[in-house]
PDB file of C-alpha atoms and ligand atoms in Angstrom:
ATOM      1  CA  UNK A 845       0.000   0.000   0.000  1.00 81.00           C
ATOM      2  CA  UNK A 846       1.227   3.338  -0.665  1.00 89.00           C
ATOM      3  CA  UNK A 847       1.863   6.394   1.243  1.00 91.00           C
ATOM      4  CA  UNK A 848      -0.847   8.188   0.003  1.00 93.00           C
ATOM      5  CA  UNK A 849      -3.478   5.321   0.228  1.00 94.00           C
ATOM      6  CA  UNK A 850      -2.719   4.515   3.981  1.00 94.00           C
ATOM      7  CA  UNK A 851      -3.155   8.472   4.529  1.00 96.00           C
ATOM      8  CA  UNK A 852      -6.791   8.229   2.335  1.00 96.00           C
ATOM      9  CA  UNK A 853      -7.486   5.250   4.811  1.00 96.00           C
ATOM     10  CA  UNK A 854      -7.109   7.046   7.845  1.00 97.00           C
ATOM     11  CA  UNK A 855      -8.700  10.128   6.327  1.00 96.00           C
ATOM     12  CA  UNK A 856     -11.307   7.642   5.278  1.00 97.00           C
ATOM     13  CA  UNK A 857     -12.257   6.018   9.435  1.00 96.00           C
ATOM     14  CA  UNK A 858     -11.945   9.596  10.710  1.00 95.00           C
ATOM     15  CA  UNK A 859     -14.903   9.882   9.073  1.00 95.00           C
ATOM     16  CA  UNK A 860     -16.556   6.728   9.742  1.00 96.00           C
ATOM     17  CA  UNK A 861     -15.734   7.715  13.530  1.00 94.00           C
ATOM     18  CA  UNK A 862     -18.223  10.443  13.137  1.00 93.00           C
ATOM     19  CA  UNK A 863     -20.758   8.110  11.071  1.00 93.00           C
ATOM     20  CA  UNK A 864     -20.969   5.728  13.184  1.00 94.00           C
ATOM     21  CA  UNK A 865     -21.727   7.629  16.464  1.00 93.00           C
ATOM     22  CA  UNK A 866     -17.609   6.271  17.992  1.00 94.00           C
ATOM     23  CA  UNK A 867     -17.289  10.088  18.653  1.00 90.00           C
ATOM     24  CA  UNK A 868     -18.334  13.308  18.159  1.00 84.00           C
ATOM     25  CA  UNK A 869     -16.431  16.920  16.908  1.00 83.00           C
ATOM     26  CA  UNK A 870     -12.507  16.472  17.002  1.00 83.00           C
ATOM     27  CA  UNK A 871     -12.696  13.772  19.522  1.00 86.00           C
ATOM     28  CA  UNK A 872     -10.581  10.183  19.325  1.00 90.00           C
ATOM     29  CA  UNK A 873      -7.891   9.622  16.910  1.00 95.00           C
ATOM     30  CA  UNK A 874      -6.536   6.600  14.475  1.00 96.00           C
ATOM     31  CA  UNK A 875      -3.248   5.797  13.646  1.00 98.00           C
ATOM     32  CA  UNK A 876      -1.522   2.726  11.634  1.00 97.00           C
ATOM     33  CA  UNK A 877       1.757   1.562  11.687  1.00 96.00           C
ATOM     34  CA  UNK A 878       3.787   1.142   8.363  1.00 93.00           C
ATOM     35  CA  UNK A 879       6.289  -1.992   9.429  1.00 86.00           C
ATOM     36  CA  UNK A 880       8.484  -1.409   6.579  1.00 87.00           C
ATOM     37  CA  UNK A 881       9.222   1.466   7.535  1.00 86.00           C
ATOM     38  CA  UNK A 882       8.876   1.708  10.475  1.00 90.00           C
ATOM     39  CA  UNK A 883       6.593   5.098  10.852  1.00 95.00           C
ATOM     40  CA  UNK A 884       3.283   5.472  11.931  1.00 97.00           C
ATOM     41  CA  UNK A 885       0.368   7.733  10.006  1.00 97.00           C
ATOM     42  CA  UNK A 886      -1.834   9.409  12.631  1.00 97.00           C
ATOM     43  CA  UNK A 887      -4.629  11.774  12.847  1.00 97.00           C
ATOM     44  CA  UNK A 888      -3.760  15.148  13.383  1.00 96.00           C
ATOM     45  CA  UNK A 889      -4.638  17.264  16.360  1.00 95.00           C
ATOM     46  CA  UNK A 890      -7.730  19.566  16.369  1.00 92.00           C
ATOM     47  CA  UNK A 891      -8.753  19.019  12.506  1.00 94.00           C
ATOM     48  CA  UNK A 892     -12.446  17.943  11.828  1.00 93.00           C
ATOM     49  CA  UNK A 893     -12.960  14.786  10.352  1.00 93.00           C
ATOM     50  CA  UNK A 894     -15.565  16.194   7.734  1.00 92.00           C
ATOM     51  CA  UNK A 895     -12.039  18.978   6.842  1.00 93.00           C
ATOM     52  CA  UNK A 896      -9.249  16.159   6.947  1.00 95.00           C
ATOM     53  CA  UNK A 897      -7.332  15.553   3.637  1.00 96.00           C
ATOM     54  CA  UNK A 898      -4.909  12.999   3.397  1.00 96.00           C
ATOM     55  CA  UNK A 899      -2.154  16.280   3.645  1.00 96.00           C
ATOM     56  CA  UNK A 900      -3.409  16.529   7.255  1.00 96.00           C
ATOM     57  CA  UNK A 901      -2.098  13.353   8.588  1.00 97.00           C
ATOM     58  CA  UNK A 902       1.109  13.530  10.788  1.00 97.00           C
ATOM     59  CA  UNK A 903       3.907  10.702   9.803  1.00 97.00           C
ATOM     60  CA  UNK A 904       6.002  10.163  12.916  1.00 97.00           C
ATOM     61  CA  UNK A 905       9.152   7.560  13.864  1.00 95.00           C
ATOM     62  CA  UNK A 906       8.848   4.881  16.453  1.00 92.00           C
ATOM     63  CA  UNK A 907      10.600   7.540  18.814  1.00 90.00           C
ATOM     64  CA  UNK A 908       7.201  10.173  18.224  1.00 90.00           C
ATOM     65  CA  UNK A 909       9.712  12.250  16.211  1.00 93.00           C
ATOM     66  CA  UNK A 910       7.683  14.229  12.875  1.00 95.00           C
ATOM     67  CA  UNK A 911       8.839  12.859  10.044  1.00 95.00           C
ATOM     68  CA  UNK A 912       6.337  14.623   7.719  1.00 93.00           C
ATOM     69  CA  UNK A 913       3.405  16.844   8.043  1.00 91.00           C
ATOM     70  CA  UNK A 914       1.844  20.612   8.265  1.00 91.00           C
ATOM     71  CA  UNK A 915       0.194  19.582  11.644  1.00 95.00           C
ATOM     72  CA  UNK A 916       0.551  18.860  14.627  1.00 95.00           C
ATOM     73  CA  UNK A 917      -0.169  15.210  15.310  1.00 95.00           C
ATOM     74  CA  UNK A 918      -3.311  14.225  17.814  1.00 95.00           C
ATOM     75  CA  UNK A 919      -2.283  14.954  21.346  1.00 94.00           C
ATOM     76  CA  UNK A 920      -2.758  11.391  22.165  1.00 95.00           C
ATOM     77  CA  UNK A 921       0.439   9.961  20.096  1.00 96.00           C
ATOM     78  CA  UNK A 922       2.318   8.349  22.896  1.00 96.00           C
ATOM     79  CA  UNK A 923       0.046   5.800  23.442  1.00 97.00           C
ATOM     80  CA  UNK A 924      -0.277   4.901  20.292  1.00 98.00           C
ATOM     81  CA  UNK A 925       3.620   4.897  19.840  1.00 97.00           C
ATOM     82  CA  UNK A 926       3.712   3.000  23.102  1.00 97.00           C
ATOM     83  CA  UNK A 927       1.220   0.227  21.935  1.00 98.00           C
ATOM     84  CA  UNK A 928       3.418  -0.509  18.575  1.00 97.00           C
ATOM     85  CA  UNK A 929       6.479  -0.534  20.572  1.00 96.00           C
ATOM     86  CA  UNK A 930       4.442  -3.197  23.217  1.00 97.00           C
ATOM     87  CA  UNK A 931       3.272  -5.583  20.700  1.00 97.00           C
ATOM     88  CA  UNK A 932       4.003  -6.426  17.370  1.00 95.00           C
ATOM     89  CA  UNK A 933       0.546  -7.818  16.102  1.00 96.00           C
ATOM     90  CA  UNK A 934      -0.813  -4.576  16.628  1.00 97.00           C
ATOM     91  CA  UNK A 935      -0.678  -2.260  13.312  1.00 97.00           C
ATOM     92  CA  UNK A 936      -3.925   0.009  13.683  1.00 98.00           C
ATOM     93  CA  UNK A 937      -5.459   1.848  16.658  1.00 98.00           C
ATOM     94  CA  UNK A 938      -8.445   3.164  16.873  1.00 98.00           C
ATOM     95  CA  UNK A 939      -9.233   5.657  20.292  1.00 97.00           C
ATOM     96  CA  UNK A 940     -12.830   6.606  21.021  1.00 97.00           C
ATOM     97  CA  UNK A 941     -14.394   8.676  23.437  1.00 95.00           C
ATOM     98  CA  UNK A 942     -17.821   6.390  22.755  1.00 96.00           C
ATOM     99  CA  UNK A 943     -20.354   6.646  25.509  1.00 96.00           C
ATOM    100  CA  UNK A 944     -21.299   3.671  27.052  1.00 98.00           C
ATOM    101  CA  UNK A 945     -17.379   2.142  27.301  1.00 98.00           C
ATOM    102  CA  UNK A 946     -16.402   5.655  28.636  1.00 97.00           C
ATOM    103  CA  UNK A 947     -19.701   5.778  31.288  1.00 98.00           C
ATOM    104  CA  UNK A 948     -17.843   2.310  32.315  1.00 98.00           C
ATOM    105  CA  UNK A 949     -14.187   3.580  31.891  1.00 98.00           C
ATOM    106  CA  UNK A 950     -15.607   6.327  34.460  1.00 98.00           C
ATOM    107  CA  UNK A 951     -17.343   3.813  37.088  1.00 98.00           C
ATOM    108  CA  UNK A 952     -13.382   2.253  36.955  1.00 98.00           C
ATOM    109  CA  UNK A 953     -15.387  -0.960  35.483  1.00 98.00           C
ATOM    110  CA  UNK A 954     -13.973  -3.979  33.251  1.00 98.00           C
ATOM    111  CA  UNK A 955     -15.919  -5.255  30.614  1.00 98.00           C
ATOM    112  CA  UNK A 956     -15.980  -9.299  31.278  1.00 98.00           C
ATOM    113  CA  UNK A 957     -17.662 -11.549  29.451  1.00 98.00           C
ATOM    114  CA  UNK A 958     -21.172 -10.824  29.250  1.00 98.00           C
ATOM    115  CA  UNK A 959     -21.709 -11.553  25.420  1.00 98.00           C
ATOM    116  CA  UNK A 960     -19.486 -13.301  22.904  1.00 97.00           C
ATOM    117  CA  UNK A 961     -18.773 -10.493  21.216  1.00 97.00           C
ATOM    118  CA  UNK A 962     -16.178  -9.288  23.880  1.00 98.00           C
ATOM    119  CA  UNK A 963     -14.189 -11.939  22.472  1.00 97.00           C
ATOM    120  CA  UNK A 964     -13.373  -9.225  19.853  1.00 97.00           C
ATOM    121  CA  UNK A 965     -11.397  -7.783  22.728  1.00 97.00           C
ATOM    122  CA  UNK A 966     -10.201 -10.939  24.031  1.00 97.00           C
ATOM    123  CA  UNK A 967     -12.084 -13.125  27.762  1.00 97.00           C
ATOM    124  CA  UNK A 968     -13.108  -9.651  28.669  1.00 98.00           C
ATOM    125  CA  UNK A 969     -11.917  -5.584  28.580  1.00 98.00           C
ATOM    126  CA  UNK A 970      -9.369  -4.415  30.755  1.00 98.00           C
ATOM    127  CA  UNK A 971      -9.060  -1.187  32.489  1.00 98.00           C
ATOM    128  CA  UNK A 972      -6.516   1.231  32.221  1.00 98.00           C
ATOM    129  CA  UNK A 973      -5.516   3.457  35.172  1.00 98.00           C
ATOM    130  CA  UNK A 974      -6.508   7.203  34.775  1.00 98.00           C
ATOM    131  CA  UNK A 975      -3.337   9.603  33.943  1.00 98.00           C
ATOM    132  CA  UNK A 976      -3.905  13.081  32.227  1.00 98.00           C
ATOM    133  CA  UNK A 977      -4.094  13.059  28.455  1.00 96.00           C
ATOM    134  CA  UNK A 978      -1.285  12.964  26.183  1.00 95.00           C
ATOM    135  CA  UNK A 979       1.226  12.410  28.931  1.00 97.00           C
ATOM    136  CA  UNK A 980       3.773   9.624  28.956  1.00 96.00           C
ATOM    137  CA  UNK A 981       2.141   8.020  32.566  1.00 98.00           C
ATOM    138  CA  UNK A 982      -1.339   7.688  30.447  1.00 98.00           C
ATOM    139  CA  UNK A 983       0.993   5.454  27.585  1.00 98.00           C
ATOM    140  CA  UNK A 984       2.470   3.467  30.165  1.00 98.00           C
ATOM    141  CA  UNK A 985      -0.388   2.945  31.909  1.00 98.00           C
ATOM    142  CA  UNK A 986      -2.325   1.693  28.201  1.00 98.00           C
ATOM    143  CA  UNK A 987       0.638  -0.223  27.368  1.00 98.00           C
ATOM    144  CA  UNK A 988       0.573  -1.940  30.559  1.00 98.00           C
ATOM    145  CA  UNK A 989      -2.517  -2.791  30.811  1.00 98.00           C
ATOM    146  CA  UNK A 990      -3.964  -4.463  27.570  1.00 98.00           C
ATOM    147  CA  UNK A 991      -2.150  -6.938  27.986  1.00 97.00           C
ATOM    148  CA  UNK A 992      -2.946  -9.640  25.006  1.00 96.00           C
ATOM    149  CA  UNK A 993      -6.171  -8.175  24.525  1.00 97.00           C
ATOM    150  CA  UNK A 994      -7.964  -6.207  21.766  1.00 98.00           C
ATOM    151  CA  UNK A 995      -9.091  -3.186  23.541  1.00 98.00           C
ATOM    152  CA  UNK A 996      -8.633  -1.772  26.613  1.00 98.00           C
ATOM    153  CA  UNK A 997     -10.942   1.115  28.695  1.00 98.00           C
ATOM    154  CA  UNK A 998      -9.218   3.907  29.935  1.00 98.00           C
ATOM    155  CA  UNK A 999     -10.611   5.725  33.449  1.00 98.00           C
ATOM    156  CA  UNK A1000     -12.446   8.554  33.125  1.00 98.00           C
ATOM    157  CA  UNK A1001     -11.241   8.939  29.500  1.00 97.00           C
ATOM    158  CA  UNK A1002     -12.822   6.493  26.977  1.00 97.00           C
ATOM    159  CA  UNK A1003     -11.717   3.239  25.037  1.00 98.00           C
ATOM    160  CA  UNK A1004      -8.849   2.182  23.010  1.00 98.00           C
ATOM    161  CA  UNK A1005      -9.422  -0.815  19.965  1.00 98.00           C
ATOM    162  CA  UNK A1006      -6.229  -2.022  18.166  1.00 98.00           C
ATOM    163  CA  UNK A1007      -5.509  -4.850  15.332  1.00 97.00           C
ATOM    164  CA  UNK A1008      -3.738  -6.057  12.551  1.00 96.00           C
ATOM    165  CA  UNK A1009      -5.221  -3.460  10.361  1.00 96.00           C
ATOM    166  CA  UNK A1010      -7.675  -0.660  10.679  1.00 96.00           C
ATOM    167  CA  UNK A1011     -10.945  -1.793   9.091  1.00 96.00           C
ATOM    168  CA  UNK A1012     -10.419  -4.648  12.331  1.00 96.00           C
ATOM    169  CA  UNK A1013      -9.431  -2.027  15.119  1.00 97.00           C
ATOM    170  CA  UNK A1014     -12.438   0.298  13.746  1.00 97.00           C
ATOM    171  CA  UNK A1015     -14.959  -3.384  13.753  1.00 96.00           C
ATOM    172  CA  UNK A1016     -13.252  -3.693  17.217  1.00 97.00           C
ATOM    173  CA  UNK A1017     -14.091  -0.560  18.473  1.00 98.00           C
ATOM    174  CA  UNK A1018     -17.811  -0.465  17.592  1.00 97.00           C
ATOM    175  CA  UNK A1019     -18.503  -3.931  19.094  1.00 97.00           C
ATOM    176  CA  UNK A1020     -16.751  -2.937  22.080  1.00 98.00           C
ATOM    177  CA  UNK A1021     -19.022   0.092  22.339  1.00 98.00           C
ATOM    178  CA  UNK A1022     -21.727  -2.094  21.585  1.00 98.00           C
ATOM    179  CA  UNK A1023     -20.701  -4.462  24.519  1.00 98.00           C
ATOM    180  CA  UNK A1024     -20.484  -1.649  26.531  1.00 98.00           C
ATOM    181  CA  UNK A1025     -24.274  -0.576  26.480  1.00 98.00           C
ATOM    182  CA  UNK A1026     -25.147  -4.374  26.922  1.00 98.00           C
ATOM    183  CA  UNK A1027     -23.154  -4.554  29.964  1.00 98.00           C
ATOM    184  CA  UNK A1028     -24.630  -1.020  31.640  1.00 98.00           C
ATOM    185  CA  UNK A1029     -27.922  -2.145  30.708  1.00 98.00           C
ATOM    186  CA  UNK A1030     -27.555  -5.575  32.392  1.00 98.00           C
ATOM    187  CA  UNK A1031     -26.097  -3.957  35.168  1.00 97.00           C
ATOM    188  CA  UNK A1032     -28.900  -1.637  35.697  1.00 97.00           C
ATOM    189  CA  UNK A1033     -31.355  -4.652  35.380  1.00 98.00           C
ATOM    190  CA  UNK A1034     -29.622  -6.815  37.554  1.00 97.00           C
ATOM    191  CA  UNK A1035     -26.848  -9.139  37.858  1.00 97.00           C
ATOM    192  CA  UNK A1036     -25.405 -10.292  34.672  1.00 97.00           C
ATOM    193  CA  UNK A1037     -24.789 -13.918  33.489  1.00 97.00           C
ATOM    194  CA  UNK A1038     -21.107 -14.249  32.357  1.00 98.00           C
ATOM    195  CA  UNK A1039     -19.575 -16.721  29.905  1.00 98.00           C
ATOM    196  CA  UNK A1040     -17.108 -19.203  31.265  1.00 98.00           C
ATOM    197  CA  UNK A1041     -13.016 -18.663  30.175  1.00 97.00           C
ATOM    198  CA  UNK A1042     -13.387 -21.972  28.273  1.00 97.00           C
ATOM    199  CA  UNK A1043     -16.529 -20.679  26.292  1.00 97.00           C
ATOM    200  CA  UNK A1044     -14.340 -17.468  25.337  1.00 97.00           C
ATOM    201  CA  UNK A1045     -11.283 -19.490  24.142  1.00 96.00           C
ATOM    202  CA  UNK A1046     -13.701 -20.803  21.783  1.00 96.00           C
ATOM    203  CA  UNK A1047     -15.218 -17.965  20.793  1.00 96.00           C
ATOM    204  CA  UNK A1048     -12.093 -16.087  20.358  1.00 95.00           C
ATOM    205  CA  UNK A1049     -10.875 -19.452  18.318  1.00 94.00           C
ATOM    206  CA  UNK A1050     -13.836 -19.130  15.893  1.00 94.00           C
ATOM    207  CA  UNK A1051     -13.267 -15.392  15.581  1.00 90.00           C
ATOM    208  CA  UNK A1052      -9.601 -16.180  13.971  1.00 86.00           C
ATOM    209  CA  UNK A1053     -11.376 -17.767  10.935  1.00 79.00           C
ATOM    210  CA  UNK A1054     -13.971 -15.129  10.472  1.00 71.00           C
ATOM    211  CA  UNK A1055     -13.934 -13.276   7.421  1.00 58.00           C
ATOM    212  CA  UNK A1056     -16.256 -12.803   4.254  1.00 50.00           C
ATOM    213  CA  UNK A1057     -16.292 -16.330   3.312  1.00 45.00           C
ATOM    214  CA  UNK A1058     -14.871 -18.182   5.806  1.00 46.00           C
ATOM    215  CA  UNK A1059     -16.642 -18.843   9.625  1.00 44.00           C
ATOM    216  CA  UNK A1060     -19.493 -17.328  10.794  1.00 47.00           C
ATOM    217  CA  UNK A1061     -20.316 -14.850  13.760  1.00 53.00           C
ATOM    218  CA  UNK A1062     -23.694 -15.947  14.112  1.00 52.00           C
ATOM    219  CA  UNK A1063     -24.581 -12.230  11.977  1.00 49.00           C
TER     220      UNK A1063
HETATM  221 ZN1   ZN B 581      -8.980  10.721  24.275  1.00 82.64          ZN
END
């Protein structure tokens, strides 16, 4: 893929952020890695989606050093930089300020496994201790704390989604959210049901083979 494609991509989600509800105004941000070379393409700071042209994304080292662009890059870069730098497998995240994961992200909650589908994110969602925004502490503290999973909540911030490429991170992210809601709602109800860790292994085993004609998700 070239240059310019992977910045159309992320130019592309931005906007599917906004579509699909993940946030709202300049909030959350998307970056993907470029193993090659070893750079990462992220949003930039304080653009609109609906503005963003692929000349608005920020190219940055593994180090966060600029290595191209007229902005400046989203304010949340180190945690992106610090996920790449954690785990390999991951070349896309996807950070959301979405309501119902941050409403749990603020109660200081996990997501465990109170659907299949939070085997998107692995046997359940992790939380990630609260630091301020954009600082180094809030990247360790991500980093840390995802552990081998999919997506992690941060407290009293929102969610972070991440995968092998960003139309999975982005998928991630809205069944996450989705998750999210089902978990407040059961929660408010009562006392949830939860899946056993052997049911999830499976789950997450069948979600390996899922694509567009291989597995099914039950959808
Ligand atoms: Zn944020």
């Amino acid at each position: 893929m070239t240059l310019h494609r992977r910045k159309e991509s992320i130019v592309e989600y931005g906007r599917q952020l906004i579509a699909s509800g993940l946030t709202t105004g300049t909030g959350g941000n998307l970056s993907i890695l470029d193993p090659d070379q070893a750079r990462i393409l992220i949003t930039p700071s304080g653009v609109a989606y609906d503005a963003m042209s692929p000349a608005d994304v920020v190219v940055m080292d593994m180090d966060g050093g600029i290595i191209e662009g007229r902005r400046k890059p989203s304010s949340e870069w180190n945690f992106h930089v610090a996920l790449y730098r954690k785990r390999p497998d991951i070349h896309a995240v996807v950070h959301t300020h979405s309501v119902y994961a941050t409403t749990l992200a603020c109660l200081h909650w996990e997501i465990p496994a109170v659907h299949y589908l939070v085997g998107f994110a692995g046997r359940k969602v992790p939380l990630a201790p609260y630091a301020t925004y954009g600082t180094e502490e809030l990247a360790r503290n991500v980093a840390e704390s995802i552990g081998p999973a999919n997506a992690v909540l941060l407290a009293n911030h929102g969610l972070v989604a991440v995968g092998p490429d960003l139309p999975r991170a982005f998928n991630t992210a809205e069944e996450i959210e989705f998750v999210a809601r089902l978990y407040y709602l059961a929660r408010a109800a009562g006392e949830p049901q939860l899946l056993s860790d052997d049911e999830m292994d499976r789950v997450i085993e069948k979600f390996k083979n899922y694509g567009p004609n291989t597995g099914t998700l039950d959808d």
